[in-house]
Amino acid sequence: MTSHGGRRTQAERDAITVEIGYALCSAAFAAAVVFGVVAGPALLFDLPDTAERLLAYAALVLAPVLFAARVVSVLVRFRTADQPSQPGRTSPDS
C-alpha cells in the first residue's frame, strides 16, 4: 500500500481486511469442494476398503494444501496489484 513506510489510511486497512476475508472464504469453499469431489465416492458408493481409505487420505491431504495455496495466491496477488498513482486515474500515463 504505502511504500515509504508511513501509516496506512483507514481505507487501506479496510481493503486489507476485506481481502483477507475474501481469501479465507474462497479458500474454505474451494477446499470443501475438493474434499467432496475426492472423498465423495468413498462415502457414497460401496468401494473396497483400500480404495475408500486411499480416497479419504487423499482428500485429507489435498484440501488443506489447496486452502493454503488459495489464501497465499489471493493475498500475494492483492499485494502486487498495480495501484493507480493518483486517485481517479487508471495508470500513471493517463
PDB file of C-alpha atoms in Angstrom:
ATOM      1  CA  MET A   1       0.000   0.000   0.000  1.00  0.00           C
ATOM      2  CA  THR A   2       2.332   2.771   1.147  1.00  0.00           C
ATOM      3  CA  SER A   3       5.879   2.128   0.031  1.00  0.00           C
ATOM      4  CA  HIS A   4       7.513   4.813   2.152  1.00  0.00           C
ATOM      5  CA  GLY A   5       6.753   3.163   5.482  1.00  0.00           C
ATOM      6  CA  GLY A   6       4.092   5.657   6.579  1.00  0.00           C
ATOM      7  CA  ARG A   7       0.885   4.804   8.373  1.00  0.00           C
ATOM      8  CA  ARG A   8      -1.905   3.208   6.404  1.00  0.00           C
ATOM      9  CA  THR A   9      -5.145   5.053   5.938  1.00  0.00           C
ATOM     10  CA  GLN A  10      -8.436   3.657   7.169  1.00  0.00           C
ATOM     11  CA  ALA A  11      -9.402   2.841   3.566  1.00  0.00           C
ATOM     12  CA  GLU A  12      -6.204   0.834   3.093  1.00  0.00           C
ATOM     13  CA  ARG A  13      -6.782  -1.071   6.342  1.00  0.00           C
ATOM     14  CA  ASP A  14     -10.370  -1.785   5.302  1.00  0.00           C
ATOM     15  CA  ALA A  15      -9.208  -3.032   1.898  1.00  0.00           C
ATOM     16  CA  ILE A  16      -6.715  -5.403   3.529  1.00  0.00           C
ATOM     17  CA  THR A  17      -9.383  -6.706   5.919  1.00  0.00           C
ATOM     18  CA  VAL A  18     -11.826  -7.345   3.089  1.00  0.00           C
ATOM     19  CA  GLU A  19      -9.145  -9.073   1.033  1.00  0.00           C
ATOM     20  CA  ILE A  20      -8.177 -11.356   3.927  1.00  0.00           C
ATOM     21  CA  GLY A  21     -11.837 -12.257   4.454  1.00  0.00           C
ATOM     22  CA  TYR A  22     -12.257 -12.996   0.747  1.00  0.00           C
ATOM     23  CA  ALA A  23      -9.102 -15.120   0.728  1.00  0.00           C
ATOM     24  CA  LEU A  24     -10.270 -17.200   3.705  1.00  0.00           C
ATOM     25  CA  CYS A  25     -13.846 -17.674   2.461  1.00  0.00           C
ATOM     26  CA  SER A  26     -12.887 -18.561  -1.091  1.00  0.00           C
ATOM     27  CA  ALA A  27     -10.185 -20.939   0.175  1.00  0.00           C
ATOM     28  CA  ALA A  28     -12.610 -22.675   2.535  1.00  0.00           C
ATOM     29  CA  PHE A  29     -15.140 -23.088  -0.280  1.00  0.00           C
ATOM     30  CA  ALA A  30     -12.540 -24.453  -2.706  1.00  0.00           C
ATOM     31  CA  ALA A  31     -11.160 -26.862  -0.085  1.00  0.00           C
ATOM     32  CA  ALA A  32     -14.669 -28.117   0.751  1.00  0.00           C
ATOM     33  CA  VAL A  33     -15.455 -28.711  -2.922  1.00  0.00           C
ATOM     34  CA  VAL A  34     -12.205 -30.600  -3.487  1.00  0.00           C
ATOM     35  CA  PHE A  35     -12.760 -32.656  -0.343  1.00  0.00           C
ATOM     36  CA  GLY A  36     -16.271 -33.539  -1.516  1.00  0.00           C
ATOM     37  CA  VAL A  37     -15.159 -34.439  -5.013  1.00  0.00           C
ATOM     38  CA  VAL A  38     -12.282 -36.636  -3.848  1.00  0.00           C
ATOM     39  CA  ALA A  39     -13.854 -38.250  -0.770  1.00  0.00           C
ATOM     40  CA  GLY A  40     -17.422 -38.243  -2.067  1.00  0.00           C
ATOM     41  CA  PRO A  41     -17.256 -41.529  -3.976  1.00  0.00           C
ATOM     42  CA  ALA A  42     -15.840 -43.285  -0.913  1.00  0.00           C
ATOM     43  CA  LEU A  43     -18.760 -42.030   1.163  1.00  0.00           C
ATOM     44  CA  LEU A  44     -21.492 -42.642  -1.414  1.00  0.00           C
ATOM     45  CA  PHE A  45     -20.528 -45.929  -3.020  1.00  0.00           C
ATOM     46  CA  ASP A  46     -19.595 -49.320  -1.645  1.00  0.00           C
ATOM     47  CA  LEU A  47     -15.930 -49.446  -2.603  1.00  0.00           C
ATOM     48  CA  PRO A  48     -13.208 -51.794  -1.398  1.00  0.00           C
ATOM     49  CA  ASP A  49     -11.674 -50.760   1.914  1.00  0.00           C
ATOM     50  CA  THR A  50      -8.345 -49.871   0.310  1.00  0.00           C
ATOM     51  CA  ALA A  51      -9.972 -47.538  -2.203  1.00  0.00           C
ATOM     52  CA  GLU A  52     -12.100 -45.875   0.496  1.00  0.00           C
ATOM     53  CA  ARG A  53      -9.068 -45.258   2.694  1.00  0.00           C
ATOM     54  CA  LEU A  54      -6.993 -44.002  -0.227  1.00  0.00           C
ATOM     55  CA  LEU A  55      -9.680 -41.532  -1.296  1.00  0.00           C
ATOM     56  CA  ALA A  56     -10.223 -40.328   2.273  1.00  0.00           C
ATOM     57  CA  TYR A  57      -6.494 -39.796   2.868  1.00  0.00           C
ATOM     58  CA  ALA A  58      -6.099 -38.067  -0.499  1.00  0.00           C
ATOM     59  CA  ALA A  59      -8.951 -35.697   0.370  1.00  0.00           C
ATOM     60  CA  LEU A  60      -7.462 -35.013   3.810  1.00  0.00           C
ATOM     61  CA  VAL A  61      -4.157 -34.086   2.189  1.00  0.00           C
ATOM     62  CA  LEU A  62      -5.445 -32.130  -0.815  1.00  0.00           C
ATOM     63  CA  ALA A  63      -7.990 -29.945   0.982  1.00  0.00           C
ATOM     64  CA  PRO A  64      -5.573 -28.196   3.393  1.00  0.00           C
ATOM     65  CA  VAL A  65      -2.928 -27.838   0.688  1.00  0.00           C
ATOM     66  CA  LEU A  66      -5.466 -26.201  -1.619  1.00  0.00           C
ATOM     67  CA  PHE A  67      -6.694 -23.987   1.232  1.00  0.00           C
ATOM     68  CA  ALA A  68      -3.197 -22.689   1.947  1.00  0.00           C
ATOM     69  CA  ALA A  69      -2.345 -22.236  -1.725  1.00  0.00           C
ATOM     70  CA  ARG A  70      -5.544 -20.277  -2.362  1.00  0.00           C
ATOM     71  CA  VAL A  71      -5.021 -17.955   0.619  1.00  0.00           C
ATOM     72  CA  VAL A  72      -1.419 -17.252  -0.357  1.00  0.00           C
ATOM     73  CA  SER A  73      -2.243 -16.676  -4.039  1.00  0.00           C
ATOM     74  CA  VAL A  74      -5.073 -14.241  -3.281  1.00  0.00           C
ATOM     75  CA  LEU A  75      -3.042 -12.247  -0.772  1.00  0.00           C
ATOM     76  CA  VAL A  76       0.082 -12.111  -2.950  1.00  0.00           C
ATOM     77  CA  ARG A  77      -1.980 -11.002  -5.929  1.00  0.00           C
ATOM     78  CA  PHE A  78      -3.565  -8.264  -3.788  1.00  0.00           C
ATOM     79  CA  ARG A  79      -0.199  -7.046  -2.552  1.00  0.00           C
ATOM     80  CA  THR A  80       1.392  -6.919  -6.012  1.00  0.00           C
ATOM     81  CA  ALA A  81      -1.612  -5.383  -7.795  1.00  0.00           C
ATOM     82  CA  ASP A  82      -0.728  -2.176  -9.549  1.00  0.00           C
ATOM     83  CA  GLN A  83      -2.405   0.701  -7.769  1.00  0.00           C
ATOM     84  CA  PRO A  84      -3.095   3.937  -9.603  1.00  0.00           C
ATOM     85  CA  SER A  85      -0.604   6.650  -8.721  1.00  0.00           C
ATOM     86  CA  GLN A  86      -3.310   9.285  -8.446  1.00  0.00           C
ATOM     87  CA  PRO A  87      -6.897   8.880  -7.243  1.00  0.00           C
ATOM     88  CA  GLY A  88      -9.329   8.535 -10.113  1.00  0.00           C
ATOM     89  CA  ARG A  89      -6.635   7.669 -12.632  1.00  0.00           C
ATOM     90  CA  THR A  90      -6.208   4.227 -14.163  1.00  0.00           C
ATOM     91  CA  SER A  91      -2.491   4.492 -14.879  1.00  0.00           C
ATOM     92  CA  PRO A  92       0.354   6.956 -14.435  1.00  0.00           C
ATOM     93  CA  ASP A  93       0.197   7.802 -18.152  1.00  0.00           C
ATOM     94  CA  SER A  94      -3.443   8.966 -18.119  1.00  0.00           C
TER      95      SER A  94
END
